[in-house]
XYZ file of C-alpha atoms in Angstrom:
209
model
C 20.533 -28.296 -5.619
C 19.601 -28.463 -1.929
C 20.800 -31.178 0.290
C 18.069 -33.986 0.647
C 18.389 -33.576 4.576
C 19.659 -30.286 5.742
C 20.030 -31.412 9.381
C 20.844 -34.896 8.645
C 23.998 -36.988 8.977
C 23.917 -39.867 6.919
C 26.552 -41.365 8.725
C 24.259 -42.018 11.627
C 22.617 -44.807 9.609
C 25.595 -46.782 10.145
C 24.556 -47.054 13.870
C 21.648 -49.249 13.056
C 20.787 -52.809 11.995
C 19.072 -53.079 8.813
C 16.728 -55.266 6.960
C 16.769 -54.657 3.202
C 14.010 -56.198 1.115
C 14.724 -58.188 -2.170
C 14.873 -55.950 -5.278
C 11.657 -56.353 -7.432
C 10.417 -55.696 -10.751
C 6.644 -55.846 -10.425
C 5.927 -52.500 -9.136
C 3.074 -50.197 -8.244
C 2.755 -46.664 -7.209
C 0.326 -45.733 -4.439
C -0.092 -43.530 -1.470
C 0.342 -45.822 1.493
C 0.933 -49.689 2.532
C 0.061 -51.658 5.430
C 2.409 -54.521 6.905
C 3.430 -56.621 9.781
C 6.767 -56.783 11.381
C 7.571 -59.463 13.753
C 10.539 -59.557 16.196
C 12.283 -63.054 16.616
C 14.339 -63.826 19.609
C 15.347 -60.140 20.523
C 13.091 -57.000 21.226
C 13.810 -54.632 18.366
C 13.062 -50.918 17.970
C 12.504 -49.589 14.400
C 14.249 -46.370 13.880
C 13.775 -45.520 10.252
C 12.624 -46.459 6.960
C 14.393 -45.899 3.405
C 11.570 -45.858 0.885
C 11.434 -45.332 -2.853
C 9.570 -42.488 -4.392
C 8.341 -41.771 -7.929
C 8.152 -37.864 -7.951
C 10.741 -35.463 -6.872
C 10.318 -32.708 -4.288
C 9.380 -32.389 -0.621
C 6.734 -34.651 0.816
C 5.199 -35.289 4.131
C 5.236 -39.098 5.325
C 2.841 -40.464 7.981
C 3.410 -43.187 10.342
C 1.294 -45.327 12.554
C 1.760 -48.685 14.389
C -0.579 -51.159 16.403
C -0.111 -54.082 18.527
C -0.484 -57.319 16.547
C -1.254 -57.917 12.808
C -2.685 -55.047 10.723
C -5.228 -56.926 8.724
C -8.286 -56.904 11.124
C -8.044 -53.254 11.933
C -7.095 -51.926 8.497
C -10.172 -49.873 8.314
C -10.102 -48.548 12.169
C -7.872 -45.494 12.814
C -8.878 -45.867 16.597
C -6.977 -49.108 16.892
C -3.658 -47.379 15.648
C -1.129 -45.226 17.316
C 0.157 -42.164 15.410
C 3.851 -41.938 15.379
C 4.846 -38.721 13.544
C 5.002 -37.019 10.187
C 8.695 -36.700 9.140
C 9.479 -34.900 5.913
C 11.368 -36.201 3.042
C 13.095 -34.657 -0.144
C 13.437 -36.678 -3.015
C 15.473 -35.847 -6.316
C 13.275 -37.704 -8.473
C 12.747 -41.380 -9.000
C 14.540 -43.130 -6.183
C 14.124 -46.986 -7.040
C 17.679 -47.971 -6.949
C 18.587 -45.692 -4.159
C 15.507 -45.070 -1.630
C 15.479 -41.994 0.298
C 15.551 -42.558 4.357
C 13.023 -40.481 6.236
C 14.373 -37.084 7.694
C 15.685 -37.104 11.226
C 15.585 -34.151 13.421
C 19.481 -33.988 13.676
C 21.628 -36.872 14.784
C 19.855 -40.016 16.231
C 16.552 -38.155 16.858
C 13.944 -39.871 15.129
C 11.191 -38.169 12.905
C 8.681 -40.461 14.270
C 8.185 -42.216 17.513
C 10.327 -45.222 17.583
C 8.548 -48.715 17.069
C 9.291 -51.102 19.748
C 8.673 -54.878 19.032
C 9.230 -57.164 21.880
C 10.717 -60.713 21.189
C 8.091 -63.001 19.715
C 5.826 -59.942 18.873
C 4.335 -58.570 15.902
C 3.282 -54.957 15.032
C 1.089 -53.681 12.296
C 2.687 -50.696 10.450
C 0.927 -48.165 8.103
C 3.039 -45.663 5.988
C 1.548 -43.098 3.817
C 3.068 -40.438 1.521
C 1.179 -37.053 0.726
C -2.173 -38.602 1.475
C -3.892 -35.457 0.767
C -2.199 -35.114 -2.679
C -3.943 -36.322 -5.848
C -0.591 -37.952 -6.928
C 0.715 -41.204 -5.927
C 4.021 -41.336 -5.024
C 5.165 -44.501 -2.958
C 6.691 -47.474 -4.830
C 5.712 -50.968 -3.480
C 6.182 -54.382 -4.894
C 2.976 -56.327 -6.001
C 2.545 -60.102 -6.692
C 0.711 -60.601 -9.673
C -1.431 -63.762 -10.790
C 0.690 -66.418 -12.640
C 0.847 -65.654 -16.363
C -0.422 -62.029 -15.901
C 1.001 -58.947 -17.898
C -0.979 -56.374 -16.360
C 0.374 -54.765 -13.274
C -2.920 -53.252 -11.916
C -6.016 -55.519 -12.750
C -4.466 -59.015 -11.884
C -2.482 -58.626 -8.577
C -2.859 -61.476 -6.083
C -5.181 -61.154 -2.890
C -3.095 -60.193 0.432
C -1.727 -63.513 2.268
C -0.154 -63.408 5.626
C 3.264 -64.818 4.085
C 6.792 -63.559 5.034
C 8.074 -61.242 2.187
C 11.586 -60.740 3.797
C 13.399 -61.369 7.168
C 16.627 -61.890 8.641
C 17.879 -63.271 11.985
C 16.217 -60.502 14.044
C 12.887 -59.939 12.592
C 10.559 -60.750 9.587
C 8.469 -58.628 7.498
C 5.090 -59.677 6.112
C 3.520 -59.292 2.725
C 1.203 -56.225 3.071
C -1.453 -54.557 1.339
C -1.547 -51.034 -0.208
C -4.082 -48.578 1.467
C -4.182 -44.925 0.581
C -6.431 -43.802 3.270
C -8.467 -45.306 6.217
C -11.461 -45.272 3.847
C -9.797 -46.252 0.686
C -10.281 -49.448 -0.964
C -7.403 -51.676 -2.140
C -6.600 -53.253 1.153
C -7.339 -56.980 -0.174
C -4.685 -56.623 -2.767
C -1.152 -57.655 -2.066
C 1.655 -55.169 -1.926
C 4.978 -55.360 -0.407
C 7.157 -52.765 1.411
C 10.033 -51.973 -0.819
C 13.153 -50.619 0.959
C 15.081 -50.645 4.157
C 14.122 -50.881 7.877
C 16.709 -49.639 10.171
C 16.562 -50.849 13.814
C 18.362 -51.535 17.048
C 17.929 -54.616 19.045
C 18.273 -55.526 23.009
C 21.380 -57.556 23.886
C 19.215 -60.116 25.592
C 18.184 -63.214 23.510
C 14.640 -64.071 24.806
C 14.969 -67.438 23.043
C 17.830 -68.674 25.121
C 16.285 -67.287 28.425
C 13.134 -69.564 27.772
C 15.319 -72.409 26.703
C 13.328 -72.454 23.221
């Protein structure tokens, strides 16, 4: 069986701080997801994502970001910065042990690092095999109260916090398979781990807040 990442040293991940989302049971598979990340008192730099896949094999991941929240520019590719298309290899369903994106050896990222100044928000868009007919990215959905159907009765997107720690907060997102696809009104939550570094300067202490 081939290595998931032939040039990747998994020990490098220990160099990063992490935000790991809660585990979930209400799941949906799609090609892409948009969400916001807000830095709190420190400037942070996102270095990698660990995401769960439904299907095995090699796949292409594409990452974009933009200044400010994603919502108002969710259909406008001109407002976004393309950051790279790292590859990933998944042995199969990786719900309990999501796969980190491939890095080009050592600590060199497979996409341009996402720098978020203290007190600022950036929108992030991640797609998996956008041109494939098969959905492969697992995310959490938020169903309407009492609903037993995972797809027809999902709640609409809200700008609420889905997961956070002392350094950053991750908003609820929306599934978005392509720039022209529908579905961006329905709530979806990034499910996995964000790997990041932060500066040593606490901006909150500098401003006296």
